[in-house]
Coordinates of C-alpha atoms in Angstrom, one line a residue:
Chain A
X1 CA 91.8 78.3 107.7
X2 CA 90.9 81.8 109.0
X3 CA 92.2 84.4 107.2
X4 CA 92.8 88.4 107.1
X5 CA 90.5 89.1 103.5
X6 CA 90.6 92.6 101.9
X7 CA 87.8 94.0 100.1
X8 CA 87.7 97.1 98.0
X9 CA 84.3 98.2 96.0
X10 CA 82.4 101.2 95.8
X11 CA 79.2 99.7 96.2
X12 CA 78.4 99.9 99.7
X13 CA 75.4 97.0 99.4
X14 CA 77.9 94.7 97.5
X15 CA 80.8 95.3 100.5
X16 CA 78.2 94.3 103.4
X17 CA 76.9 91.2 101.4
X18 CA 80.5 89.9 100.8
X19 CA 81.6 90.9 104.3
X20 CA 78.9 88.5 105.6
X21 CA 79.7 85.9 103.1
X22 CA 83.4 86.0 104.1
X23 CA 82.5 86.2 108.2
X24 CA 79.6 83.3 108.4
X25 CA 80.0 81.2 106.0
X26 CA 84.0 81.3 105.1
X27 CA 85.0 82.2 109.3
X28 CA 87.2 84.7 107.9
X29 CA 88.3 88.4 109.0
X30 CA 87.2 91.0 106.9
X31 CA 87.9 94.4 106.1
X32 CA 86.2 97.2 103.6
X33 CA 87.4 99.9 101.9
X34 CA 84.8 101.8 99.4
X35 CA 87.4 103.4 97.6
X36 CA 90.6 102.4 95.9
X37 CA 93.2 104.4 97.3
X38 CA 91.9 104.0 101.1
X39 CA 92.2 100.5 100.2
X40 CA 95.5 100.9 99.3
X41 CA 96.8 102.5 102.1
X42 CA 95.0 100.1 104.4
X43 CA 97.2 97.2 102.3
X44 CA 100.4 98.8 102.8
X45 CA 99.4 99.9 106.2
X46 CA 98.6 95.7 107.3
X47 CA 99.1 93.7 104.3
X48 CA 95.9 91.5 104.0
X49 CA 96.2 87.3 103.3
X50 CA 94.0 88.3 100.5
X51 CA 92.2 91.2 98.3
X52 CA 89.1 91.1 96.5
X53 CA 89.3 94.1 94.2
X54 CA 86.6 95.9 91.8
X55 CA 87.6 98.1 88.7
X56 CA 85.2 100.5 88.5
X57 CA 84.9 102.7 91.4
X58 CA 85.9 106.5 91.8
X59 CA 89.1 108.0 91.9
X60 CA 91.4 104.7 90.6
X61 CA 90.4 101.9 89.2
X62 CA 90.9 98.5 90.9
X63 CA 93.5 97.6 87.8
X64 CA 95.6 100.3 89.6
X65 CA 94.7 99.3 92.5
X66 CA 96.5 95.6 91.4
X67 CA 99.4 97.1 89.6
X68 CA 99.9 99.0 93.0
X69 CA 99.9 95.7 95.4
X70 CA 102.4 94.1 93.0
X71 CA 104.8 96.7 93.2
X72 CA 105.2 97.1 97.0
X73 CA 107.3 94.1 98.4
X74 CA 104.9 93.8 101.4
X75 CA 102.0 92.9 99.3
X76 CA 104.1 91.5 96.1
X77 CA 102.7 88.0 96.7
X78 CA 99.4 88.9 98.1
X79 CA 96.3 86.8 96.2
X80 CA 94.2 89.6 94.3
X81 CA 90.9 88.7 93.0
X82 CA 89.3 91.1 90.6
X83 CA 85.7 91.4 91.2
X84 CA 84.1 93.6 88.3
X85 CA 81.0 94.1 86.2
X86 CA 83.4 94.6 83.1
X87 CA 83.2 90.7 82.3
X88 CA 84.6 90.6 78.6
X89 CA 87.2 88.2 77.7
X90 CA 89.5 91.2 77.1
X91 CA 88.7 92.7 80.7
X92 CA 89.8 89.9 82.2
X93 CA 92.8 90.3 80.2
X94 CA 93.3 93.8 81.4
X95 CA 93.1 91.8 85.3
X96 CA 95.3 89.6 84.8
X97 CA 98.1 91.9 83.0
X98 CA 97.5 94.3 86.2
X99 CA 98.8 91.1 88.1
X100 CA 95.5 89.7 89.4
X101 CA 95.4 85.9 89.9
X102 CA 91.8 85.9 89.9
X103 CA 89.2 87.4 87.9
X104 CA 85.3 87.5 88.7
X105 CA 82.8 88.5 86.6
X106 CA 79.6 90.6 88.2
X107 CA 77.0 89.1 89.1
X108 CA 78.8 85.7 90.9
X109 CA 77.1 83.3 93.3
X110 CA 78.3 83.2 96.8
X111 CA 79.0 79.9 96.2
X112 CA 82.3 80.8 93.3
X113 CA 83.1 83.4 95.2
X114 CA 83.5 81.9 98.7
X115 CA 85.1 78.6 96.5
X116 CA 87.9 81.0 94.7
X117 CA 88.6 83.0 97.6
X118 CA 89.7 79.4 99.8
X119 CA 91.5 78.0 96.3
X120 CA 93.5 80.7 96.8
X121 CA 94.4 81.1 100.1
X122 CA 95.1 77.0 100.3
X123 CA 97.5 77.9 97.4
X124 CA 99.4 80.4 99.1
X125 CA 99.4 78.5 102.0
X126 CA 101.4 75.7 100.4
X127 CA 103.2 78.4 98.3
X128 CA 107.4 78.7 99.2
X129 CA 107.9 81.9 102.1
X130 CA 108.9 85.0 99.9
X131 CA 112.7 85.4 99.6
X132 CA 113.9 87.8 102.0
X133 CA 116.3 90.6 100.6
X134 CA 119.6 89.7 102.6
X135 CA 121.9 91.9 102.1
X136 CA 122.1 94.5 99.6
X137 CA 124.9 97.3 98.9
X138 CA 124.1 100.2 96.7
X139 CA 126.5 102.1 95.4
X140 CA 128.0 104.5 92.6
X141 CA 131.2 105.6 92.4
X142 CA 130.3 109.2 91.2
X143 CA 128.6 111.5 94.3
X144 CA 125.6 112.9 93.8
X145 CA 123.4 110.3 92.2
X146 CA 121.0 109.6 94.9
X147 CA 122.4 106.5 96.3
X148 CA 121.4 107.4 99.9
X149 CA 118.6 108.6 99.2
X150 CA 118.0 105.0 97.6
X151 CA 119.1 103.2 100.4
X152 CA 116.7 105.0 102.9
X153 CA 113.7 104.7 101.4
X154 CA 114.2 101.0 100.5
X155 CA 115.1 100.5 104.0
X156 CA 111.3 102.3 104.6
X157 CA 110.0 99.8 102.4
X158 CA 111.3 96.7 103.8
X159 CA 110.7 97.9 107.2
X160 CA 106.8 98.2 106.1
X161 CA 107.2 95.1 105.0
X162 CA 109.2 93.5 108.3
X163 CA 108.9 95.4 110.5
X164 CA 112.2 95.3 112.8
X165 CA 113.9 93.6 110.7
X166 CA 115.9 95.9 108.7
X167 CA 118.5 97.7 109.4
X168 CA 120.4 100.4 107.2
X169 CA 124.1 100.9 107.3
X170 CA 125.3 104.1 106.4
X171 CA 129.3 103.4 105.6
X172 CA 130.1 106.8 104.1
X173 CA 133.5 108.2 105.3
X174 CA 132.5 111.9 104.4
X175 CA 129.7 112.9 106.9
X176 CA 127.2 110.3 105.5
X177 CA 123.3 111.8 105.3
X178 CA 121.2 108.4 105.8
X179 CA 120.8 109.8 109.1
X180 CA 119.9 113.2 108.1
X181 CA 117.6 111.7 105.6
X182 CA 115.7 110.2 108.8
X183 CA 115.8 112.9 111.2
X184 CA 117.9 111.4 113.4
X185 CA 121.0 112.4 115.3
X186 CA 124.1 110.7 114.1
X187 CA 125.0 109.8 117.6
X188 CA 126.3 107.2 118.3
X189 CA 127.5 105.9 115.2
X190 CA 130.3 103.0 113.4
X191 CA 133.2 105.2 114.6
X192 CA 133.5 103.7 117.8
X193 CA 132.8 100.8 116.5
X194 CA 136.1 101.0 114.2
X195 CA 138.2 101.5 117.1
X196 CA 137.3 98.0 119.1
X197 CA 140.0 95.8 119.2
X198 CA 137.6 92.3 119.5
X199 CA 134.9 91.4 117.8
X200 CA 132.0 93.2 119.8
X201 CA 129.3 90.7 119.7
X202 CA 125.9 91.4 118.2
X203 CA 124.9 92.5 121.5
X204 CA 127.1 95.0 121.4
X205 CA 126.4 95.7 117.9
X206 CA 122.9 96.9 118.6
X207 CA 123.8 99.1 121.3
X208 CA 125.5 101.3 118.1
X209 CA 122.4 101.3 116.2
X210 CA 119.7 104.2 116.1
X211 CA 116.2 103.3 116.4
X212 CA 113.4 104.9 113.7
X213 CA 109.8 104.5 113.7
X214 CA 109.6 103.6 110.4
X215 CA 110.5 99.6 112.0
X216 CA 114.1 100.1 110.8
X217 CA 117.3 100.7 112.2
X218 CA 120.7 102.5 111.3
X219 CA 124.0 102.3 111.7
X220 CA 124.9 105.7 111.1
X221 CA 128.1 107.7 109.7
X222 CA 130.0 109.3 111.9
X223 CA 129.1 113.7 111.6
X224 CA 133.1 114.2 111.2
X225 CA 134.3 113.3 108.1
X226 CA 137.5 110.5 108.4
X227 CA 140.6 110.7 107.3
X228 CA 142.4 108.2 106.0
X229 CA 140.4 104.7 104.8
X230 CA 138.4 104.0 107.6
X231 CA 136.8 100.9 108.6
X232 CA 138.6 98.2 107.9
X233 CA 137.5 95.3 105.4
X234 CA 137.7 93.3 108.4
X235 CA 135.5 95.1 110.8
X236 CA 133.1 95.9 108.3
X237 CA 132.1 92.2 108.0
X238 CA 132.5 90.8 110.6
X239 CA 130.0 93.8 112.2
X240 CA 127.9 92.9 108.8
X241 CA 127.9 89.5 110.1
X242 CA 126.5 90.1 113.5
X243 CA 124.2 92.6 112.0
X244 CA 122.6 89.7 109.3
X245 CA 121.8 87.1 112.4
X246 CA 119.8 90.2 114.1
X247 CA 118.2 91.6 110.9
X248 CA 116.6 89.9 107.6
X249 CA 117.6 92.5 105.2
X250 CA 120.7 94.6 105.5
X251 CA 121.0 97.5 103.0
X252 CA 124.3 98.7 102.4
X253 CA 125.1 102.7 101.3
X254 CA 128.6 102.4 100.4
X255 CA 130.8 105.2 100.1
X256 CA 132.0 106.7 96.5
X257 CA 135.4 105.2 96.5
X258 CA 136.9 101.4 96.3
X259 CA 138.3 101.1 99.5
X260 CA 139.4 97.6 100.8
X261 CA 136.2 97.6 103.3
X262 CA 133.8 98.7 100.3
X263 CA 134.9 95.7 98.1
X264 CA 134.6 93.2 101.2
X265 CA 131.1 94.4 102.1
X266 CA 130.7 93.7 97.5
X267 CA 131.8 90.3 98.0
X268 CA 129.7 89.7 100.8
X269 CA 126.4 90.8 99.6
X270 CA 123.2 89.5 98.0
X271 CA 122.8 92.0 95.6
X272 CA 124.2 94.9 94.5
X273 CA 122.7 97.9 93.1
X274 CA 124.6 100.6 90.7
X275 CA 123.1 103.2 90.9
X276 CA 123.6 106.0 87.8
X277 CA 122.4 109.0 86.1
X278 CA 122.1 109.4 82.3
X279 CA 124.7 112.2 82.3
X280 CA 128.1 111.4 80.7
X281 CA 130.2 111.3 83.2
X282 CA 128.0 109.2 85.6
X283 CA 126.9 107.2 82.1
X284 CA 131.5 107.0 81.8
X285 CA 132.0 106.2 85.8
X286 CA 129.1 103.4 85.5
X287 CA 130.5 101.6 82.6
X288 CA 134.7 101.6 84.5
X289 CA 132.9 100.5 87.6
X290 CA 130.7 97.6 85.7
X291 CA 134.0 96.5 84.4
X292 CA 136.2 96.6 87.9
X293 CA 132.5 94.5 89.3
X294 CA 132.6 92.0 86.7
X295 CA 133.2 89.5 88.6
X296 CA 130.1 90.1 90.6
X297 CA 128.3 90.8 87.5
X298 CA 125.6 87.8 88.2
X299 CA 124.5 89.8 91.6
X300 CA 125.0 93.3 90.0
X301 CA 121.4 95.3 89.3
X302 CA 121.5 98.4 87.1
X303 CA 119.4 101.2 88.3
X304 CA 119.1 104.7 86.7
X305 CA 118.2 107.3 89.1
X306 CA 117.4 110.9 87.5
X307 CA 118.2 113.0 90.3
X308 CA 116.8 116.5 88.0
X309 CA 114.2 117.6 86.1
X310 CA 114.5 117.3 82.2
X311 CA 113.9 115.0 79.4
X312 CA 113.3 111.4 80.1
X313 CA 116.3 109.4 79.6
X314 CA 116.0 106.7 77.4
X315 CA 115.8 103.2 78.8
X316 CA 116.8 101.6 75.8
X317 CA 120.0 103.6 75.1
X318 CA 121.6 103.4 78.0
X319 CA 120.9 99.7 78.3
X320 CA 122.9 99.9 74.7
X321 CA 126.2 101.9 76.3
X322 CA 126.0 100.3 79.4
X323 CA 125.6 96.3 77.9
X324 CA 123.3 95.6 80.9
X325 CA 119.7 95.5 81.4
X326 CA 118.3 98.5 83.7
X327 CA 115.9 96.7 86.8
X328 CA 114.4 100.3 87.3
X329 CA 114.3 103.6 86.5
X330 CA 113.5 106.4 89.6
X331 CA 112.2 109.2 87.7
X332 CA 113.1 113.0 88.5
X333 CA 110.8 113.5 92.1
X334 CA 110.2 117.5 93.1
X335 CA 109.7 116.5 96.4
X336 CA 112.6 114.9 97.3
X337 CA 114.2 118.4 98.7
X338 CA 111.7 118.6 100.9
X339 CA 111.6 115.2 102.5
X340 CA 114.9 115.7 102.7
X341 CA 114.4 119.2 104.7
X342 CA 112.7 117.4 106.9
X343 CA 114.2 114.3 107.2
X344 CA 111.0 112.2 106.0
X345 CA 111.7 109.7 103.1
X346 CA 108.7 109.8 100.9
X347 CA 108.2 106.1 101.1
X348 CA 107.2 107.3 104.2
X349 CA 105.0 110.1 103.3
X350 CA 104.5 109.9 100.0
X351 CA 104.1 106.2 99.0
X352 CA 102.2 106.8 95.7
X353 CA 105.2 110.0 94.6
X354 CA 107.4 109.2 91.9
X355 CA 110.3 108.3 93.8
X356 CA 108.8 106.4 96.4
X357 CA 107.4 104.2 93.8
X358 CA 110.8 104.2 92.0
X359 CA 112.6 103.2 95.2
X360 CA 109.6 100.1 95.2
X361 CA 110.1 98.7 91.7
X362 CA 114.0 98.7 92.9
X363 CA 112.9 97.0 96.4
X364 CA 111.0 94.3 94.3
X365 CA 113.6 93.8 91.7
X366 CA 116.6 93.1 94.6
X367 CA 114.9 90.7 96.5
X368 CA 116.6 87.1 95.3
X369 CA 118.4 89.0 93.0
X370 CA 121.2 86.2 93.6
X371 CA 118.3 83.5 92.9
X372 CA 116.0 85.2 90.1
X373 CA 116.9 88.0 87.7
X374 CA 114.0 90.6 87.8
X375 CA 113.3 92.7 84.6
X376 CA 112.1 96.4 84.0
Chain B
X1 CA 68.3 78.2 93.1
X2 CA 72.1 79.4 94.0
X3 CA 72.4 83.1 95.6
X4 CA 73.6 85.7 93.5
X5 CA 75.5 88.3 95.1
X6 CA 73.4 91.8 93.3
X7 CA 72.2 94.8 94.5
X8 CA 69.4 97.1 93.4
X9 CA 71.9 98.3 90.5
X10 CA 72.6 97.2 87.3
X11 CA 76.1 97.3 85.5
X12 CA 76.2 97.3 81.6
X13 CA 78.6 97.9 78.6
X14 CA 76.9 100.4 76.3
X15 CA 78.3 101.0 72.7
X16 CA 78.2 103.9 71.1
X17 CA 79.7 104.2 67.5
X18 CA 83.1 104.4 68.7
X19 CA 83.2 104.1 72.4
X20 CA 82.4 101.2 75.0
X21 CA 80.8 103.3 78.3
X22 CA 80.5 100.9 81.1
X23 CA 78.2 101.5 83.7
X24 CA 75.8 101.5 86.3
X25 CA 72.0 101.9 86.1
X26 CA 69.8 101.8 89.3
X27 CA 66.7 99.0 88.3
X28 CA 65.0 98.4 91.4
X29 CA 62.3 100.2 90.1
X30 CA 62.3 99.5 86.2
X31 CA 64.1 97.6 84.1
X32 CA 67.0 98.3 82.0
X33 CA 64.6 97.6 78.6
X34 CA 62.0 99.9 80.1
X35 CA 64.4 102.6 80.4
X36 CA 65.6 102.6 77.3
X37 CA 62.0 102.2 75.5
X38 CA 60.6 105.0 77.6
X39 CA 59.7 107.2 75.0
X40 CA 58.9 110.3 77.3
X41 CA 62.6 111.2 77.4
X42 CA 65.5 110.6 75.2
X43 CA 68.8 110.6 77.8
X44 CA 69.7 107.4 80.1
X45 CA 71.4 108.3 83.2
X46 CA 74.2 106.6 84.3
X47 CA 76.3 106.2 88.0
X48 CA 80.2 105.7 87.9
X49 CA 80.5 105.8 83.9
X50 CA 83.9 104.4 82.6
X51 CA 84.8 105.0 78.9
X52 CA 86.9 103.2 76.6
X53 CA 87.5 103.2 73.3
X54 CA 86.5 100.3 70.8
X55 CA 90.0 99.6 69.4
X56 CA 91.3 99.6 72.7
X57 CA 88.0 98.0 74.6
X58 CA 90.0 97.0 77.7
X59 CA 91.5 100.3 78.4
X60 CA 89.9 103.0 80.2
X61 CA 90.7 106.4 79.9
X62 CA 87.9 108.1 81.4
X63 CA 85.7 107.5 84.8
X64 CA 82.9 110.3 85.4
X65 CA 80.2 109.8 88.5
X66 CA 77.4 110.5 86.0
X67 CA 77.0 110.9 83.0
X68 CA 73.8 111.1 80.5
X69 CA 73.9 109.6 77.1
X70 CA 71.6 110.3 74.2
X71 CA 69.6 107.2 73.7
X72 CA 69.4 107.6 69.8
X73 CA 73.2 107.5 69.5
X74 CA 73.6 104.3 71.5
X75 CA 73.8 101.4 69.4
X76 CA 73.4 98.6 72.1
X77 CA 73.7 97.5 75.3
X78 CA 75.4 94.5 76.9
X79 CA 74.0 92.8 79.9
X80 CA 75.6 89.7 81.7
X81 CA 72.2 88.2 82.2
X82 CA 69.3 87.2 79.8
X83 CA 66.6 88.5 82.0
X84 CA 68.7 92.0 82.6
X85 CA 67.7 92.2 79.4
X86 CA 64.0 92.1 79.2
X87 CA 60.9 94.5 79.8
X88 CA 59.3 93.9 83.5
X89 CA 56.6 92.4 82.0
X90 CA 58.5 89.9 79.9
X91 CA 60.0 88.7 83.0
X92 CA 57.4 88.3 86.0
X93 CA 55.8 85.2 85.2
X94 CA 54.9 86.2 82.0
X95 CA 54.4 84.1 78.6
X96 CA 57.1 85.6 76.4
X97 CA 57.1 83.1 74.0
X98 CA 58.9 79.6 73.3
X99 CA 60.4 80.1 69.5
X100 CA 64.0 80.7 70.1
X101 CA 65.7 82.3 66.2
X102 CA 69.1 82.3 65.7
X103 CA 69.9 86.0 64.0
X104 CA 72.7 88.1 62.5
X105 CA 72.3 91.8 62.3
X106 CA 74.6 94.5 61.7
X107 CA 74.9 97.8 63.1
X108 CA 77.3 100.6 62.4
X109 CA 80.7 99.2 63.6
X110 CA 79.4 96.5 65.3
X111 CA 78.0 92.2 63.6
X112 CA 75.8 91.0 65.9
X113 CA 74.9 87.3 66.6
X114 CA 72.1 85.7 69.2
X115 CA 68.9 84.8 69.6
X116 CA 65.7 86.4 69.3
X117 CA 62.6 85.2 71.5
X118 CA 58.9 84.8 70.5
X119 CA 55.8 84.3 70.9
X120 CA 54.7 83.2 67.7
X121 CA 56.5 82.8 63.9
X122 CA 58.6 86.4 63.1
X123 CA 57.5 88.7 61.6
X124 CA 60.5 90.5 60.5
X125 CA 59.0 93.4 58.8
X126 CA 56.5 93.8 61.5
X127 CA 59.5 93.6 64.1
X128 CA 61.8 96.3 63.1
X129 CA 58.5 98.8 61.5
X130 CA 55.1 98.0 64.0
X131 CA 56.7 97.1 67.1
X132 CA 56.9 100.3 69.3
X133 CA 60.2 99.4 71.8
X134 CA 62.9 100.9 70.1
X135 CA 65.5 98.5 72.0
X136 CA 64.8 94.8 70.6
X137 CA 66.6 92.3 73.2
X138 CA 69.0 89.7 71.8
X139 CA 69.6 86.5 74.1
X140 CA 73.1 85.0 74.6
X141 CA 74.2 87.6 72.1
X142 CA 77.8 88.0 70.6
X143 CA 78.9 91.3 69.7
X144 CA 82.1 91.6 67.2
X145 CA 83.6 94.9 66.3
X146 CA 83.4 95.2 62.5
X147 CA 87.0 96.6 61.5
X148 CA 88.7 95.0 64.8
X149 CA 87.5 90.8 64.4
X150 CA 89.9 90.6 67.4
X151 CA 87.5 92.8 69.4
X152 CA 84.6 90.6 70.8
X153 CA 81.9 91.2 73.9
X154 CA 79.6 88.3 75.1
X155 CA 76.3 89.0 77.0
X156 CA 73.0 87.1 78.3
X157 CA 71.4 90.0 76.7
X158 CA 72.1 92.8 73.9
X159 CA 69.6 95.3 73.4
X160 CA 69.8 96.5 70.1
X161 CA 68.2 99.8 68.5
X162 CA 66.3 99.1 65.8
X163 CA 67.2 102.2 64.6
X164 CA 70.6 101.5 63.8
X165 CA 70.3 97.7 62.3
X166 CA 71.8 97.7 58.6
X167 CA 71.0 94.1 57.8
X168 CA 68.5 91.6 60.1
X169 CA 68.9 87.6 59.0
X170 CA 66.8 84.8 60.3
X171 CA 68.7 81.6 60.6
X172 CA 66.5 78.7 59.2
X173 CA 64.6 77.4 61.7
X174 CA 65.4 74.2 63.7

């Protein structure tokens, strides 16, 4: 079984003798990194069928390096040996914590190593495939917390993950920004969608969507705010519908209000995240809106987003007011008013900023969120 | 003989009173127990040093890309192997002895247990006063943390400075 193999360790003698181990004898394709975050970024970039990770090299260590992989949904499930010359019982505690399923001490044989490395990939390759996100809906019914912001950059992240096979749906009725967030032209957009009579097919569907490079796709909210209600309950799902048989993950920014289409798209989703800040009223709107969503409670994920700088919320009382558990917490990100400037998500520029790897712990924690409930 | 995947360098947990420093020490010309009992200077230099602190030996809260440590102040040294422990001339075909003692020592912060290799019966008080290497080496030695029993390090070697040992026991011999 040829496979894609990883490998990340300063030592450049060490990465040429395992590279050769791996190609001859184990027929598999190899790639080196000398340095943790290169390594990384070449993960994210093309996640690897496996990763053979050291601790101690410059810059971060490979525990980081670990911690990093299992936080990104692309590379979530990806086997990770650690590799290291710290070989103490409690190092290999530290390895397995960081959410390694291997651990190696320094020096091995070629024989162990080339015998864990196939253990593992015939384990994944019997392992169940990953459970795709579905659909997910964010939404808060106080403005302002960053729900949109949430929604693109885990539609960045899924995209990295599956490529072409997300799509974003912007349904704000008040000038919605997911496409501003993108730099992309909100043109064309649901509106003309709203006013088909039929069902328009999911031919049809696509024609309305905007194309990013990220690997995603967005149905985008009309520029011109609407008046009255707008999309119906009805023509939300059924274009929801058509858009789930074209895409594996559909993520939902719902508008600030409890329209009829907002709790259809509710009812229809995998998952739903709340988003909220820790400032009373958001704290005051969260708790009403928890109570008019109990009946959806079972799909419903908590996430606190702290949109400015200050004092760490915390975790713990909120969980307390709110009487449910908190899957993440995005902290306070600087940056953010620049991506936005631009209309670059930092999950696309920025994987490693606070934000970015807020908006990953929340990708993580919504995937089989109907199936599995995921903790902090 | 299986292949061990090693290079030129050496990686090894050295303990200092308070601090575990893990690092790497290039032996492709002498060994690590050379280095350490060359009495012509009193630093050994270290590549990619990573520091932890005992309590918290897993933890590490420091990585430097060299580092120098005093050789007096370090109380051992941790290898994974037994013969990353020795002198070059205790390892090339040499006759180092067949008399295999259990031991106990202490050191400040540290019991040690393992086994010490000779050539004839021990001599302790020659050992720790007569012989000239500062760094005695201790096979298949296990190194427990005094004040933190939960706090335990395994080697092939330990090479202890003879400078530091509170108490040295001989187990009776087998």
């Amino acid at each position: 079984m040829m496979a894609r193999i990883l490998v990340i360790d300063d030592n450049a003698d060490l990465l040429q003798m395992i590279r050769l181990l791996l190609e001859d004898q184990g027929g598999h394709e190899v790639i080196l990194s000398a340095e943790g975050e290169d390594g990384l970024a070449r993960a994210l970039d093309n996640p690897p069928d496996l990763a053979i990770v050291d601790v101690m090299m410059p810059g971060i260590t490979g525990y980081e390096v670990c911690r990093r992989l299992r936080q990104e949904p692309s590379t979530a499930d990806t086997p990770i040996i650690i590799l290291t010359a710290r070989g103490q019982p409690v190092d290999r505690q530290m390895a397995l914590e960081a959410g390694a399923d291997e651990y190696i001490a320094k020096p091995v044989t070629m024989t162990v190593l080339l015998e864990r490395v196939n253990r593992l990939l015939a384990q994944r390759a019997v392992r169940p495939a990953a459970p795709t996100p579905g659909m997910i809906a964010l939404v808060s019914l106080r403005g302002g917390v960053g729900v949109t912001t949430l929604a693109v950059n885990l539609a960045v992240i899924y995209a990295r993950q599956s490529p072409d096979q997300v799509c974003l749906v912007d349904l704000s009725t008040s000038s919605g920004h997911a496409a501003l967030q993108l730099g992309l032209r909100p043109d064309p957009n649901w509106s003309a969608l709203a006013l088909l009579d039929a069902d328009p097919g999911e031919v049809a569907v696509r024609n309305y969507l905007l194309a990013h490079p990220a690997g995603l796709h967005l149905l985008a909210a009309p520029f011109v705010p609407v008046i009255g209600e707008g999309p119906t309950g009805e023509m939300m799902l059924s274009t929801l519908t058509l858009l789930r048989q074209g895409f594996n993950t559909v993520v939902v920014d719902l508008p600030s209000v409890l329209l009829e289409g907002t709790m259809a798209v509710l009812e229809a989703a995998d998952a739903i995240g709340v988003v909220t800040t820790a400032d009373p009223p958001a704290i005051q709107t969260t708790v009403g809106t928890l109570q008019v969503l109990r009946s959806f409670i079972p799909k419903v994920r908590l996430i606190l987003n702290q949109v400015a700088p200050g004092t760490p919320v915390s975790v713990e009382a909120l969980q307390r007011v709110l009487k449910q558990p908190l899957v993440a917490s995005i902290p306070f990100d600087a940056g953010q008013a620049e991506a936005l400037a631009h209309g670059k998500p930092l999950a696309l520029t920025t994987p490693q900023s606070p934000l970015a790897q807020g908006a990953a712990r929340v990708a993580a924690a919504l995937v089989g969120a109907s199936v599995r409930p995921s903790a902090t | 003989m299986e292949e061990v995947l090693q290079t030129g360098w050496l990686a090894a947990d050295f303990f200092l009173h308070s601090y575990r420093i893990s690092g790497r020490i290039d032996v492709r010309r002498r060994s690590l127990a050379d280095m350490l009992n060359d009495r012509t200077t009193g630093f050994i230099q270290l590549e990619d040093a990573y520091v932890s602190p005992i309590d918290r030996p897993g933890e590490i809260i420091g990585i430097y890309s060299a580092s120098s440590l005093t050789k007096a102040n370090v109380t051992l040294v941790l290898v994974p192997r037994r013969d990353d422990a020795l002198s070059r001339k205790q390892t090339y075909g040499s006759y180092y002895g067949t008399h295999l003692r259990q031991i106990f020592l202490t050191v400040p912060s540290f019991e040690i247990v393992g086994y010490l290799r000779l050539s004839a019966r021990v001599d302790l008080r020659r050992l720790l006063s007569v012989e000239t290497e500062e760094f005695i080496p201790i096979l298949d030695g296990r190194v427990r943390a005094s004040i933190w029993p939960d706090v335990a390090f395994t080697g092939g070697g330990v090479l202890v400075n003879k400078h530091h040992i509170g108490a040295f026991c001989l187990a009776e011999e087998a």
